[in-house]
């Protein structure tokens, strides 16, 4: 069996997923391919072609496997959730950059789950993979990444309502292209800072007496006396509204509004949610001054990784290069640019089981 699952770029709606709010990702044309063959020796053998590394576990002891703290946790985390897993040799190869906020881990989880014979599809498959990440990899993430990888739509973004888990495609106005630029930095606050944000949001919803911040409004958040918790809640509430406004602006083909919402989302992440960093702020502020770039904001979990840029299609390449060169002059780092296109979700490429 050979499977493919894409990474994603989240256009807008950051950290709203675990607060049961709205997100608007695209699945991208970068992803992970997994190939599974039977193993004669009762093992799960996993080979990463990118890293040229092979690891293996006895199938019968997989339940007692401990997380290794590396890429194999995403594979083993998924494998443990598949009932009656057969002994398998799995080979994975990905072109999603790691640590860039483009969901290389979700692409690995989803392609693995399908290749190992998971029967779940759609939202249930996304849930299974999220569970693997929460329970085995130990990241208290929401469902954004896995849902995007499973349910991507060609030529459209997907509006996901994380409370009902319903989604619908949203098309960008004609002539608007998307590129992500990788700052090549990932400040090591990652998982602990993410967990803190999850905790602070839970605290905010408890203070407000609502099941999740999806049920809060801006007036309510202003009553929170702790300034830090108040800022966190304000980001979530305003970000949910920006997602809905962004969808409205797409429908009206109001390109200027799209750009303003991108920049406003970034300011909110920087000032209220405090998940940006100087390199990323530089990429956003520089993008603001480059003709043809409509809007820019950090995408993904934060503290580095990529910004996502909306750009006039006819000058996307030139505009992205101006940004890359400015970044190089400032930080001496060679940022990678990904001109991405909204793409279909995960699929079985070969060897579908009956
Ligand atoms: C990471 C998590 C997602 C989401 C984003 C932030 O990618 O895995 O669930 O919370 O950060 O929007």
Coordinates of C-alpha atoms and ligand atoms in Angstrom, one line a residue:
X1 CA 0.0 0.0 0.0
X2 CA 1.3 3.4 -0.9
X3 CA -0.3 6.6 0.5
X4 CA 0.2 10.3 0.4
X5 CA -0.8 13.0 2.9
X6 CA -0.2 16.7 2.5
X7 CA 1.1 19.4 4.9
X8 CA -0.8 22.6 5.3
X9 CA -0.6 26.3 5.5
X10 CA -3.1 27.9 7.9
X11 CA -4.3 31.1 6.2
X12 CA -5.9 32.5 9.3
X13 CA -7.3 31.3 12.7
X14 CA -4.2 30.6 14.8
X15 CA -4.6 28.7 18.1
X16 CA -8.3 28.9 17.7
X17 CA -8.7 25.2 17.0
X18 CA -8.3 23.9 20.6
X19 CA -10.6 26.7 21.7
X20 CA -13.3 25.2 19.4
X21 CA -13.3 28.2 17.1
X22 CA -12.7 28.7 13.4
X23 CA -9.6 28.0 11.2
X24 CA -9.0 28.5 7.5
X25 CA -6.2 26.3 6.2
X26 CA -5.2 25.0 2.8
X27 CA -3.7 21.6 2.3
X28 CA -0.5 22.2 0.2
X29 CA 1.3 20.5 -2.6
X30 CA 4.1 19.3 -0.3
X31 CA 3.5 16.1 1.7
X32 CA 4.6 12.7 3.0
X33 CA 4.4 9.5 1.1
X34 CA 4.3 6.2 3.0
X35 CA 4.7 2.7 1.6
X36 CA 3.8 -0.4 3.6
X37 CA 4.7 -4.0 3.0
X38 CA 4.2 -7.1 5.2
X39 CA 7.1 -7.9 7.5
X40 CA 7.9 -11.6 8.0
X41 CA 9.3 -11.3 11.4
X42 CA 6.4 -9.9 13.4
X43 CA 7.8 -6.4 13.6
X44 CA 6.9 -2.8 12.7
X45 CA 10.0 -1.6 10.8
X46 CA 10.0 2.1 10.0
X47 CA 12.4 3.7 7.6
X48 CA 12.7 7.4 7.0
X49 CA 14.2 8.0 3.6
X50 CA 14.9 11.6 4.4
X51 CA 16.9 10.8 7.5
X52 CA 18.2 7.5 6.2
X53 CA 17.2 6.0 9.5
X54 CA 15.5 2.7 10.3
X55 CA 13.9 1.7 13.6
X56 CA 11.8 -1.3 14.6
X57 CA 9.5 -2.6 17.3
X58 CA 8.0 -6.0 18.1
X59 CA 4.3 -5.8 17.2
X60 CA 3.3 -7.6 20.3
X61 CA 5.2 -5.1 22.6
X62 CA 4.1 -2.0 20.8
X63 CA 1.5 -1.2 23.5
X64 CA 4.3 -0.8 26.0
X65 CA 6.5 1.2 23.7
X66 CA 7.8 4.5 25.3
X67 CA 7.9 7.8 23.3
X68 CA 11.4 8.4 21.9
X69 CA 11.0 12.2 21.7
X70 CA 11.7 12.2 17.9
X71 CA 9.9 11.7 14.6
X72 CA 9.1 8.0 15.3
X73 CA 6.6 9.1 18.0
X74 CA 4.2 10.2 15.3
X75 CA 4.4 6.8 13.6
X76 CA 4.3 4.6 16.8
X77 CA 1.6 6.9 18.2
X78 CA -0.6 6.1 15.2
X79 CA 0.4 2.4 15.0
X80 CA -0.8 1.8 18.6
X81 CA -4.2 3.0 17.7
X82 CA -4.8 0.6 14.9
X83 CA -6.6 -2.6 16.0
X84 CA -4.9 -5.9 15.1
X85 CA -2.0 -4.1 13.4
X86 CA -0.2 -6.5 11.0
X87 CA 3.6 -6.8 11.0
X88 CA 4.7 -4.1 8.5
X89 CA 7.7 -2.6 6.9
X90 CA 6.9 1.1 6.5
X91 CA 9.0 3.5 4.5
X92 CA 8.2 7.2 4.6
X93 CA 9.5 10.2 2.6
X94 CA 8.4 13.8 3.0
X95 CA 9.1 17.1 1.3
X96 CA 7.4 19.1 4.0
X97 CA 10.1 21.1 5.8
X98 CA 10.2 20.2 9.6
X99 CA 9.9 22.9 12.2
X100 CA 8.5 25.3 9.7
X101 CA 4.9 25.3 10.9
X102 CA 3.7 23.5 7.8
X103 CA 2.5 20.3 9.6
X104 CA 5.2 17.8 8.6
X105 CA 4.0 15.8 11.6
X106 CA 0.4 15.6 10.5
X107 CA 1.5 14.6 7.0
X108 CA 3.5 11.8 8.6
X109 CA 0.7 10.7 10.9
X110 CA -2.0 10.7 8.3
X111 CA 0.0 8.9 5.6
X112 CA 1.1 6.4 8.2
X113 CA -2.4 5.7 9.4
X114 CA -3.7 5.0 5.9
X115 CA -0.7 2.9 5.0
X116 CA -1.0 0.8 8.2
X117 CA -4.6 0.1 7.2
X118 CA -6.6 2.4 9.5
X119 CA -10.3 2.1 8.5
X120 CA -11.3 5.6 9.6
X121 CA -11.8 8.3 7.0
X122 CA -12.6 12.0 7.0
X123 CA -13.0 13.6 10.4
X124 CA -12.5 10.2 12.2
X125 CA -9.1 9.7 10.6
X126 CA -8.1 13.3 11.6
X127 CA -9.3 12.5 15.2
X128 CA -7.3 9.3 15.3
X129 CA -4.1 11.1 14.2
X130 CA -4.7 14.0 16.6
X131 CA -5.1 11.4 19.4
X132 CA -1.7 9.9 18.5
X133 CA -0.1 13.3 18.8
X134 CA -1.9 14.2 22.0
X135 CA -1.4 10.9 23.8
X136 CA 2.0 9.5 22.5
X137 CA 3.9 12.5 21.1
X138 CA 2.7 14.5 24.1
X139 CA 1.6 17.6 22.2
X140 CA -1.8 19.0 23.3
X141 CA -2.6 20.2 19.8
X142 CA -6.0 20.8 18.4
X143 CA -7.4 19.2 15.2
X144 CA -6.3 21.9 12.6
X145 CA -3.3 20.1 11.2
X146 CA -4.7 16.6 10.9
X147 CA -8.1 17.8 9.6
X148 CA -6.4 19.9 6.9
X149 CA -4.2 17.0 5.8
X150 CA -7.3 14.7 5.5
X151 CA -9.8 17.1 4.1
X152 CA -7.8 19.4 1.8
X153 CA -9.6 20.7 -1.3
X154 CA -8.0 21.5 -4.6
X155 CA -8.1 25.2 -5.4
X156 CA -9.9 26.2 -2.2
X157 CA -9.2 26.9 1.5
X158 CA -11.3 25.1 4.0
X159 CA -13.3 26.8 6.7
X160 CA -13.4 24.4 9.7
X161 CA -15.7 25.1 12.6
X162 CA -13.8 23.2 15.3
X163 CA -16.8 22.8 17.6
X164 CA -19.1 21.0 15.2
X165 CA -16.2 19.8 13.1
X166 CA -18.0 20.8 10.0
X167 CA -16.1 22.4 7.1
X168 CA -16.7 24.0 3.7
X169 CA -14.5 25.2 0.9
X170 CA -13.7 28.9 0.5
X171 CA -12.2 30.2 -2.7
X172 CA -9.7 33.1 -2.7
X173 CA -10.4 35.9 -5.2
X174 CA -8.9 35.3 -8.6
X175 CA -5.4 36.6 -9.1
X176 CA -4.4 36.1 -5.4
X177 CA -1.6 33.6 -4.9
X178 CA 0.0 32.3 -1.7
X179 CA 3.6 31.8 -0.6
X180 CA 5.1 30.8 2.7
X181 CA 8.6 32.0 3.6
X182 CA 10.6 30.0 6.1
X183 CA 12.5 32.2 8.6
X184 CA 14.7 29.1 9.2
X185 CA 14.5 29.8 13.0
X186 CA 12.6 27.8 15.5
X187 CA 13.0 29.2 19.0
X188 CA 13.0 26.3 21.4
X189 CA 10.0 27.4 23.5
X190 CA 7.9 25.1 21.3
X191 CA 5.9 22.5 23.2
X192 CA 6.1 24.1 26.7
X193 CA 4.9 27.5 25.4
X194 CA 2.1 25.8 23.4
X195 CA 1.0 23.9 26.5
X196 CA 1.0 27.1 28.5
X197 CA -1.3 28.8 25.9
X198 CA -3.7 25.9 26.1
X199 CA -3.7 26.2 29.9
X200 CA -4.2 29.9 29.8
X201 CA -7.2 29.6 27.5
X202 CA -8.7 27.0 29.7
X203 CA -8.3 29.3 32.6
X204 CA -9.9 32.2 30.7
X205 CA -12.9 30.1 29.8
X206 CA -13.2 28.9 33.5
X207 CA -13.1 32.5 34.7
X208 CA -15.8 33.5 32.2
X209 CA -17.9 30.4 33.0
X210 CA -18.1 29.2 29.3
X211 CA -17.3 25.7 28.0
X212 CA -14.8 27.2 25.5
X213 CA -13.6 30.6 24.3
X214 CA -15.8 30.0 21.2
X215 CA -18.7 31.1 23.5
X216 CA -16.9 34.3 24.7
X217 CA -17.2 37.8 23.2
X218 CA -14.9 40.8 23.4
X219 CA -16.9 42.5 26.2
X220 CA -16.6 39.4 28.3
X221 CA -12.8 39.1 27.8
X222 CA -12.3 42.7 29.0
X223 CA -13.7 41.7 32.4
X224 CA -10.8 39.3 33.1
X225 CA -8.7 40.9 35.7
X226 CA -5.4 39.1 35.0
X227 CA -3.9 41.1 32.1
X228 CA -2.1 38.1 30.6
X229 CA -5.1 35.8 30.6
X230 CA -7.2 38.7 29.3
X231 CA -4.8 39.2 26.3
X232 CA -4.8 35.5 25.5
X233 CA -8.6 35.4 25.5
X234 CA -8.8 38.6 23.4
X235 CA -6.6 37.1 20.8
X236 CA -8.8 34.0 20.5
X237 CA -12.1 36.0 20.4
X238 CA -10.8 38.6 17.8
X239 CA -9.1 35.9 15.7
X240 CA -12.3 33.9 15.4
X241 CA -14.0 37.0 14.1
X242 CA -11.1 37.7 11.7
X243 CA -11.6 34.2 10.2
X244 CA -15.2 34.9 9.6
X245 CA -14.5 38.4 8.2
X246 CA -11.8 36.9 6.0
X247 CA -14.3 34.4 4.5
X248 CA -16.7 37.3 3.9
X249 CA -14.0 39.3 2.2
X250 CA -13.2 36.3 -0.1
X251 CA -16.9 36.1 -1.0
X252 CA -17.0 39.8 -1.8
X253 CA -13.6 39.6 -3.6
X254 CA -12.4 42.4 -1.3
X255 CA -8.7 41.9 -1.6
X256 CA -7.7 44.9 0.5
X257 CA -9.7 43.6 3.4
X258 CA -7.9 40.2 3.2
X259 CA -4.6 42.0 3.6
X260 CA -5.8 44.1 6.6
X261 CA -7.1 41.0 8.3
X262 CA -3.7 39.2 7.8
X263 CA -1.8 42.1 9.3
X264 CA -4.3 42.5 12.2
X265 CA -4.0 38.7 12.9
X266 CA -0.3 39.0 13.1
X267 CA -0.4 42.0 15.5
X268 CA -2.7 40.0 17.7
X269 CA -0.4 37.0 17.8
X270 CA 2.6 39.3 18.5
X271 CA 1.0 41.5 21.2
X272 CA -1.8 39.5 22.8
X273 CA -0.9 35.9 22.3
X274 CA 2.9 36.6 22.4
X275 CA 3.9 33.7 20.0
X276 CA 6.0 35.7 17.5
X277 CA 9.7 36.5 17.4
X278 CA 11.9 39.2 15.9
X279 CA 12.7 37.3 12.7
X280 CA 9.1 36.6 12.0
X281 CA 8.0 40.2 12.8
X282 CA 10.7 41.5 10.4
X283 CA 9.3 39.3 7.6
X284 CA 5.8 40.6 8.2
X285 CA 6.8 44.3 8.5
X286 CA 9.0 44.0 5.4
X287 CA 6.3 42.3 3.4
X288 CA 4.0 45.3 4.3
X289 CA 6.2 47.6 2.2
X290 CA 6.7 45.3 -0.9
X291 CA 4.4 46.2 -3.8
X292 CA 2.2 43.2 -4.7
X293 CA 2.2 41.7 -1.3
X294 CA -1.4 42.0 0.0
X295 CA -1.0 40.7 3.5
X296 CA 1.4 38.7 5.7
X297 CA 1.3 36.9 9.0
X298 CA 3.0 34.1 10.9
X299 CA 1.4 30.7 10.3
X300 CA 1.4 27.7 12.6
X301 CA 2.2 27.2 16.3
X302 CA 4.7 30.1 16.6
X303 CA 8.1 31.2 17.8
X304 CA 9.6 30.9 14.3
X305 CA 8.8 28.8 11.2
X306 CA 7.0 30.5 8.3
X307 CA 5.0 33.5 7.5
X308 CA 2.2 33.2 5.0
X309 CA 1.8 35.9 2.4
X310 CA -1.0 36.7 0.0
X311 CA 0.4 38.2 -3.1
X312 CA -0.6 39.3 -6.6
X313 CA -0.2 36.2 -8.7
X314 CA 1.5 38.0 -11.6
X315 CA 4.4 39.3 -9.4
X316 CA 4.5 36.6 -6.7
X317 CA 8.0 35.4 -7.6
X318 CA 9.6 38.8 -7.7
X319 CA 7.9 40.0 -4.5
X320 CA 9.0 36.9 -2.7
X321 CA 12.6 37.3 -3.8
X322 CA 12.7 40.9 -2.6
X323 CA 11.5 39.7 0.8
X324 CA 14.0 36.8 0.9
X325 CA 16.9 39.2 0.0
X326 CA 15.9 41.7 2.7
X327 CA 15.8 38.9 5.2
X328 CA 19.2 37.8 4.2
X329 CA 20.6 41.3 4.6
X330 CA 19.1 41.6 8.0
X331 CA 19.8 38.2 9.5
X332 CA 22.3 36.5 7.2
X333 CA 19.9 33.6 6.8
X334 CA 18.7 32.1 3.6
X335 CA 14.9 31.8 3.9
X336 CA 13.2 29.2 1.8
X337 CA 10.2 30.2 -0.2
X338 CA 7.3 27.9 -1.0
X339 CA 4.8 28.9 -3.6
X340 CA 1.9 26.7 -2.5
X341 CA -1.4 25.8 -4.1
X342 CA -4.5 24.6 -2.3
X343 CA -4.5 20.9 -2.8
X344 CA -6.5 17.8 -2.2
X345 CA -6.3 15.9 1.0
X346 CA -4.7 12.5 1.8
X347 CA -5.1 9.6 -0.5
X348 CA -4.3 6.0 -1.1
X349 CA -2.2 5.9 -4.2
X350 CA -1.9 2.2 -4.7
X351 CA -2.9 -1.1 -3.3
X352 CA -6.2 -0.2 -1.7
X353 CA -7.3 -3.0 0.6
X354 CA -10.8 -4.4 0.1
Ligands
LIG1 C1 0.0 23.8 15.8 C2 -1.1 22.8 16.4 C3 -2.5 23.1 15.8 C4 -2.8 24.6 16.0 C5 -1.7 25.5 15.5 C6 -1.9 26.9 15.9 O1 0.1 23.6 14.4 O2 -0.7 21.5 16.0 O3 -3.4 22.3 16.4 O4 -3.1 24.8 17.4 O5 -0.4 25.1 16.1 O6 -3.0 27.4 15.2

